[in-house]
Each structure stands twice: as structure tokens, then as C-alpha cells.
Short mmCIF file of N, CA and C in Angstrom, two decimals:
data_model
loop_
_atom_site.label_atom_id
_atom_site.label_comp_id
_atom_site.label_asym_id
_atom_site.label_seq_id
_atom_site.Cartn_x
_atom_site.Cartn_y
_atom_site.Cartn_z
N MET Q 1 -1.68 -123.58 143.33
CA MET Q 1 -1.59 -122.67 142.21
C MET Q 1 -1.05 -123.43 141.00
N ARG Q 2 -1.72 -123.29 139.92
CA ARG Q 2 -1.33 -123.97 138.70
C ARG Q 2 -0.75 -122.96 137.72
N ILE Q 3 0.42 -123.23 137.23
CA ILE Q 3 1.07 -122.35 136.27
C ILE Q 3 0.89 -122.94 134.88
N ILE Q 4 0.35 -122.12 134.00
CA ILE Q 4 0.12 -122.54 132.63
C ILE Q 4 1.11 -121.79 131.74
N LYS Q 5 1.90 -122.53 131.01
CA LYS Q 5 2.84 -121.90 130.08
C LYS Q 5 2.24 -121.99 128.69
N VAL Q 6 2.13 -120.84 128.06
CA VAL Q 6 1.57 -120.77 126.72
C VAL Q 6 2.56 -120.07 125.82
N LYS Q 7 2.84 -120.69 124.72
CA LYS Q 7 3.69 -120.06 123.71
C LYS Q 7 2.88 -119.98 122.43
N ARG Q 8 2.89 -118.80 121.87
CA ARG Q 8 2.17 -118.60 120.63
C ARG Q 8 3.14 -118.09 119.58
N SER Q 9 2.94 -118.54 118.40
CA SER Q 9 3.78 -118.05 117.32
C SER Q 9 2.97 -118.07 116.03
N LEU Q 10 3.39 -117.24 115.14
CA LEU Q 10 2.77 -117.17 113.83
C LEU Q 10 3.83 -117.58 112.82
N ARG Q 11 3.52 -118.55 112.04
CA ARG Q 11 4.47 -119.01 111.05
C ARG Q 11 3.84 -118.87 109.67
N ILE Q 12 4.53 -118.15 108.83
CA ILE Q 12 4.07 -117.96 107.46
C ILE Q 12 5.14 -118.53 106.54
N GLU Q 13 4.74 -119.40 105.68
CA GLU Q 13 5.69 -120.00 104.75
C GLU Q 13 5.46 -119.41 103.37
N LEU Q 14 6.50 -118.80 102.86
CA LEU Q 14 6.41 -118.21 101.54
C LEU Q 14 7.22 -119.06 100.56
N ASN Q 15 6.55 -119.53 99.57
CA ASN Q 15 7.21 -120.33 98.54
C ASN Q 15 7.36 -119.51 97.28
N LYS Q 16 8.40 -119.78 96.57
CA LYS Q 16 8.63 -119.17 95.26
C LYS Q 16 8.67 -117.63 95.32
N ILE Q 17 9.53 -117.09 96.17
CA ILE Q 17 9.72 -115.65 96.19
C ILE Q 17 11.08 -115.34 95.58
N ASP Q 18 11.17 -114.17 94.99
CA ASP Q 18 12.44 -113.83 94.36
C ASP Q 18 13.47 -113.40 95.41
N LYS Q 19 14.71 -113.28 94.98
CA LYS Q 19 15.82 -113.04 95.89
C LYS Q 19 15.70 -111.69 96.59
N THR Q 20 15.26 -110.67 95.88
CA THR Q 20 15.13 -109.32 96.46
C THR Q 20 14.08 -109.31 97.57
N THR Q 21 12.95 -109.95 97.34
CA THR Q 21 11.90 -110.01 98.35
C THR Q 21 12.38 -110.75 99.59
N LYS Q 22 13.13 -111.82 99.38
CA LYS Q 22 13.67 -112.58 100.51
C LYS Q 22 14.63 -111.72 101.34
N ILE Q 23 15.48 -110.96 100.68
CA ILE Q 23 16.41 -110.09 101.40
C ILE Q 23 15.66 -109.04 102.21
N VAL Q 24 14.64 -108.44 101.62
CA VAL Q 24 13.86 -107.41 102.33
C VAL Q 24 13.12 -108.00 103.52
N LEU Q 25 12.51 -109.17 103.34
CA LEU Q 25 11.79 -109.81 104.44
C LEU Q 25 12.74 -110.23 105.56
N ASP Q 26 13.91 -110.74 105.19
CA ASP Q 26 14.90 -111.10 106.21
C ASP Q 26 15.32 -109.88 107.02
N TYR Q 27 15.56 -108.78 106.33
CA TYR Q 27 15.95 -107.52 106.98
C TYR Q 27 14.86 -107.05 107.94
N LEU Q 28 13.62 -107.03 107.46
CA LEU Q 28 12.50 -106.55 108.29
C LEU Q 28 12.28 -107.44 109.51
N THR Q 29 12.29 -108.74 109.31
CA THR Q 29 12.04 -109.64 110.44
C THR Q 29 13.18 -109.61 111.45
N TYR Q 30 14.41 -109.46 110.99
CA TYR Q 30 15.54 -109.42 111.91
C TYR Q 30 15.47 -108.19 112.81
N TYR Q 31 15.33 -107.01 112.22
CA TYR Q 31 15.32 -105.79 113.02
C TYR Q 31 14.04 -105.62 113.83
N THR Q 32 12.93 -106.13 113.34
CA THR Q 32 11.70 -106.09 114.13
C THR Q 32 11.82 -107.01 115.34
N GLY Q 33 12.41 -108.16 115.16
CA GLY Q 33 12.63 -109.07 116.30
C GLY Q 33 13.57 -108.49 117.33
N LYS Q 34 14.63 -107.84 116.88
CA LYS Q 34 15.58 -107.21 117.80
C LYS Q 34 14.92 -106.04 118.54
N LEU Q 35 14.09 -105.27 117.84
CA LEU Q 35 13.36 -104.18 118.49
C LEU Q 35 12.39 -104.74 119.53
N TRP Q 36 11.71 -105.83 119.19
CA TRP Q 36 10.79 -106.50 120.11
C TRP Q 36 11.52 -106.92 121.39
N ASP Q 37 12.69 -107.54 121.23
CA ASP Q 37 13.47 -107.97 122.40
C ASP Q 37 13.95 -106.78 123.23
N GLU Q 38 14.38 -105.72 122.56
CA GLU Q 38 14.85 -104.54 123.26
C GLU Q 38 13.74 -103.90 124.10
N VAL Q 39 12.57 -103.80 123.54
CA VAL Q 39 11.44 -103.21 124.26
C VAL Q 39 10.98 -104.14 125.39
N LYS Q 40 11.01 -105.43 125.15
CA LYS Q 40 10.62 -106.39 126.19
C LYS Q 40 11.53 -106.25 127.41
N HIS Q 41 12.81 -106.12 127.19
CA HIS Q 41 13.74 -105.95 128.30
C HIS Q 41 13.58 -104.58 128.95
N LEU Q 42 13.25 -103.58 128.17
CA LEU Q 42 13.02 -102.24 128.72
C LEU Q 42 11.82 -102.24 129.65
N ILE Q 43 10.76 -102.94 129.27
CA ILE Q 43 9.56 -103.01 130.11
C ILE Q 43 9.83 -103.85 131.35
N LYS Q 44 10.56 -104.94 131.21
CA LYS Q 44 10.83 -105.80 132.36
C LYS Q 44 11.79 -105.16 133.36
N ASP Q 45 12.84 -104.51 132.88
CA ASP Q 45 13.89 -104.01 133.75
C ASP Q 45 13.63 -102.62 134.31
N LYS Q 46 12.95 -101.80 133.58
CA LYS Q 46 12.74 -100.41 134.00
C LYS Q 46 11.25 -100.14 134.13
N PRO Q 47 10.89 -99.18 134.94
CA PRO Q 47 9.45 -98.86 135.08
C PRO Q 47 8.94 -98.04 133.89
N VAL Q 48 8.76 -98.70 132.79
CA VAL Q 48 8.24 -98.06 131.58
C VAL Q 48 6.84 -98.61 131.33
N LYS Q 49 5.93 -97.73 131.03
CA LYS Q 49 4.57 -98.18 130.74
C LYS Q 49 4.54 -98.83 129.36
N PRO Q 50 3.78 -99.90 129.20
CA PRO Q 50 3.68 -100.54 127.89
C PRO Q 50 2.71 -99.79 126.98
N ASN Q 51 2.99 -98.54 126.76
CA ASN Q 51 2.20 -97.69 125.90
C ASN Q 51 3.03 -97.40 124.66
N ARG Q 52 2.45 -97.56 123.48
CA ARG Q 52 3.26 -97.44 122.27
C ARG Q 52 3.86 -96.06 122.09
N PHE Q 53 3.18 -95.02 122.55
CA PHE Q 53 3.72 -93.66 122.41
C PHE Q 53 4.90 -93.45 123.34
N ASP Q 54 4.78 -93.94 124.58
CA ASP Q 54 5.90 -93.83 125.52
C ASP Q 54 7.10 -94.64 125.03
N LEU Q 55 6.84 -95.84 124.53
CA LEU Q 55 7.92 -96.67 124.04
C LEU Q 55 8.62 -96.03 122.84
N TYR Q 56 7.82 -95.49 121.94
CA TYR Q 56 8.39 -94.87 120.74
C TYR Q 56 9.27 -93.68 121.12
N ASN Q 57 8.80 -92.86 122.08
CA ASN Q 57 9.59 -91.70 122.50
C ASN Q 57 10.84 -92.10 123.28
N LYS Q 58 10.75 -93.16 124.09
CA LYS Q 58 11.93 -93.62 124.83
C LYS Q 58 13.02 -94.13 123.89
N LEU Q 59 12.60 -94.76 122.80
CA LEU Q 59 13.56 -95.35 121.88
C LEU Q 59 13.92 -94.45 120.71
N LYS Q 60 13.41 -93.23 120.72
CA LYS Q 60 13.56 -92.34 119.57
C LYS Q 60 15.02 -92.18 119.14
N ASP Q 61 15.91 -91.88 120.07
CA ASP Q 61 17.30 -91.63 119.72
C ASP Q 61 18.24 -92.74 120.16
N ALA Q 62 17.78 -93.62 121.01
CA ALA Q 62 18.68 -94.59 121.63
C ALA Q 62 18.75 -95.93 120.88
N SER Q 63 17.73 -96.31 120.18
CA SER Q 63 17.66 -97.66 119.62
C SER Q 63 18.19 -97.72 118.19
N ILE Q 64 19.21 -98.54 118.01
CA ILE Q 64 19.74 -98.78 116.66
C ILE Q 64 18.73 -99.57 115.83
N HIS Q 65 18.04 -100.49 116.48
CA HIS Q 65 17.09 -101.34 115.76
C HIS Q 65 15.89 -100.53 115.28
N LYS Q 66 15.45 -99.55 116.08
CA LYS Q 66 14.34 -98.72 115.66
C LYS Q 66 14.75 -97.82 114.50
N LYS Q 67 15.98 -97.33 114.55
CA LYS Q 67 16.48 -96.48 113.46
C LYS Q 67 16.65 -97.26 112.17
N SER Q 68 16.89 -98.56 112.28
CA SER Q 68 17.10 -99.38 111.09
C SER Q 68 15.80 -99.69 110.36
N LEU Q 69 14.68 -99.56 111.06
CA LEU Q 69 13.38 -99.84 110.44
C LEU Q 69 12.73 -98.55 109.96
N GLN Q 70 11.82 -98.69 109.03
CA GLN Q 70 11.01 -97.54 108.64
C GLN Q 70 10.11 -97.16 109.81
N SER Q 71 9.71 -95.92 109.86
CA SER Q 71 8.94 -95.42 110.99
C SER Q 71 7.63 -96.20 111.17
N LYS Q 72 6.92 -96.44 110.10
CA LYS Q 72 5.64 -97.14 110.18
C LYS Q 72 5.82 -98.58 110.66
N THR Q 73 6.86 -99.24 110.20
CA THR Q 73 7.13 -100.61 110.63
C THR Q 73 7.43 -100.67 112.12
N ALA Q 74 8.23 -99.72 112.60
CA ALA Q 74 8.55 -99.67 114.03
C ALA Q 74 7.29 -99.37 114.85
N GLN Q 75 6.44 -98.48 114.36
CA GLN Q 75 5.20 -98.16 115.07
C GLN Q 75 4.29 -99.38 115.17
N ILE Q 76 4.19 -100.13 114.10
CA ILE Q 76 3.35 -101.33 114.12
C ILE Q 76 3.90 -102.35 115.11
N ALA Q 77 5.20 -102.55 115.11
CA ALA Q 77 5.81 -103.51 116.04
C ALA Q 77 5.60 -103.07 117.49
N LEU Q 78 5.77 -101.78 117.77
CA LEU Q 78 5.58 -101.28 119.13
C LEU Q 78 4.11 -101.35 119.55
N ASP Q 79 3.22 -101.13 118.61
CA ASP Q 79 1.78 -101.24 118.91
C ASP Q 79 1.42 -102.68 119.27
N GLU Q 80 1.92 -103.63 118.50
CA GLU Q 80 1.65 -105.05 118.79
C GLU Q 80 2.22 -105.45 120.14
N LEU Q 81 3.42 -104.99 120.43
CA LEU Q 81 4.06 -105.32 121.70
C LEU Q 81 3.32 -104.70 122.88
N SER Q 82 2.89 -103.45 122.74
CA SER Q 82 2.16 -102.82 123.85
C SER Q 82 0.82 -103.50 124.09
N ARG Q 83 0.15 -103.92 123.01
CA ARG Q 83 -1.11 -104.66 123.19
C ARG Q 83 -0.88 -106.00 123.86
N ALA Q 84 0.21 -106.66 123.50
CA ALA Q 84 0.52 -107.96 124.12
C ALA Q 84 0.78 -107.80 125.61
N TRP Q 85 1.53 -106.78 126.02
CA TRP Q 85 1.79 -106.56 127.44
C TRP Q 85 0.53 -106.17 128.18
N GLN Q 86 -0.31 -105.34 127.59
CA GLN Q 86 -1.56 -104.95 128.26
C GLN Q 86 -2.47 -106.15 128.45
N ASN Q 87 -2.55 -107.02 127.46
CA ASN Q 87 -3.34 -108.25 127.61
C ASN Q 87 -2.76 -109.16 128.68
N PHE Q 88 -1.43 -109.22 128.77
CA PHE Q 88 -0.78 -110.03 129.80
C PHE Q 88 -1.13 -109.50 131.19
N PHE Q 89 -1.08 -108.18 131.37
CA PHE Q 89 -1.41 -107.60 132.68
C PHE Q 89 -2.88 -107.80 133.03
N LYS Q 90 -3.77 -107.72 132.05
CA LYS Q 90 -5.19 -108.00 132.29
C LYS Q 90 -5.38 -109.46 132.70
N TYR Q 91 -4.65 -110.36 132.06
CA TYR Q 91 -4.73 -111.78 132.39
C TYR Q 91 -4.29 -112.01 133.84
N LEU Q 92 -3.19 -111.36 134.24
CA LEU Q 92 -2.72 -111.51 135.62
C LEU Q 92 -3.73 -110.97 136.62
N GLN Q 93 -4.37 -109.85 136.32
CA GLN Q 93 -5.37 -109.29 137.23
C GLN Q 93 -6.56 -110.25 137.35
N ASN Q 94 -7.00 -110.80 136.25
CA ASN Q 94 -8.11 -111.75 136.29
C ASN Q 94 -7.72 -113.02 137.04
N LEU Q 95 -6.50 -113.47 136.87
CA LEU Q 95 -6.02 -114.66 137.56
C LEU Q 95 -6.00 -114.44 139.07
N ILE Q 96 -5.57 -113.27 139.50
CA ILE Q 96 -5.54 -112.95 140.93
C ILE Q 96 -6.96 -112.88 141.48
N LYS Q 97 -7.88 -112.29 140.74
CA LYS Q 97 -9.27 -112.22 141.19
C LYS Q 97 -9.87 -113.61 141.33
N ILE Q 98 -9.58 -114.48 140.37
CA ILE Q 98 -10.11 -115.84 140.41
C ILE Q 98 -9.54 -116.59 141.61
N GLN Q 99 -8.26 -116.40 141.88
CA GLN Q 99 -7.64 -117.09 143.03
C GLN Q 99 -8.20 -116.58 144.35
N LEU Q 100 -8.52 -115.29 144.43
CA LEU Q 100 -9.07 -114.74 145.66
C LEU Q 100 -10.48 -115.26 145.92
N ILE Q 101 -11.23 -115.48 144.84
CA ILE Q 101 -12.60 -115.99 144.98
C ILE Q 101 -12.58 -117.45 145.41
N SER Q 102 -11.65 -118.22 144.88
CA SER Q 102 -11.59 -119.67 145.18
C SER Q 102 -11.23 -119.97 146.59
#
């Protein structure tokens, strides 16, 4: 069995932005990252489906990071995270099928 480790990241470099824009972007990226980590641990540790509606309802009153973001921003982050987990589970299913055939 061969284990492939893949790390993906998106890096955007913004040059010549004013101080207010930098503060807003720092705020958004910090709380979105913390929300991402909180949901990742929630999916790993508890039997929660990686569905954006379930995640949003589970975190409705409990998450400080979700409350710190605007509703639309939190929804977008949860949607991206749920899609990432669903793709990961599809990858694992395909990997198991390929191993069974071999």
C-alpha cells in the first residue's frame, strides 16, 4: 500500500493595499481559519456529517468564530469545507475499490 501525502494551498499576494483593507483581510482570514479548524475537529471527533447545513446548525450558538464572521462568509467557508470532506471520502472509496481490484 502506497500512501500519498498531498498538501494544497492557495496563496494570494496583495501589494499596495491600504491599512484598513489589510486589517479587514487579517480579521476575515483569522476567524475563517479558526472556524475551519473547529469544524475539522468536529467532523473528526464526533459523528457529524460533512454537510454545510448540518455544520451551520451545529455551530449556530456554540462557535465564537462563526459568530465573529458575517453570515455569508461563514456559509462560504462551511460550504468549501464540506465539499473538501466529501471529495476526500470519495477519494478513499475509489482508493479502496482500486486496491480490491489489484
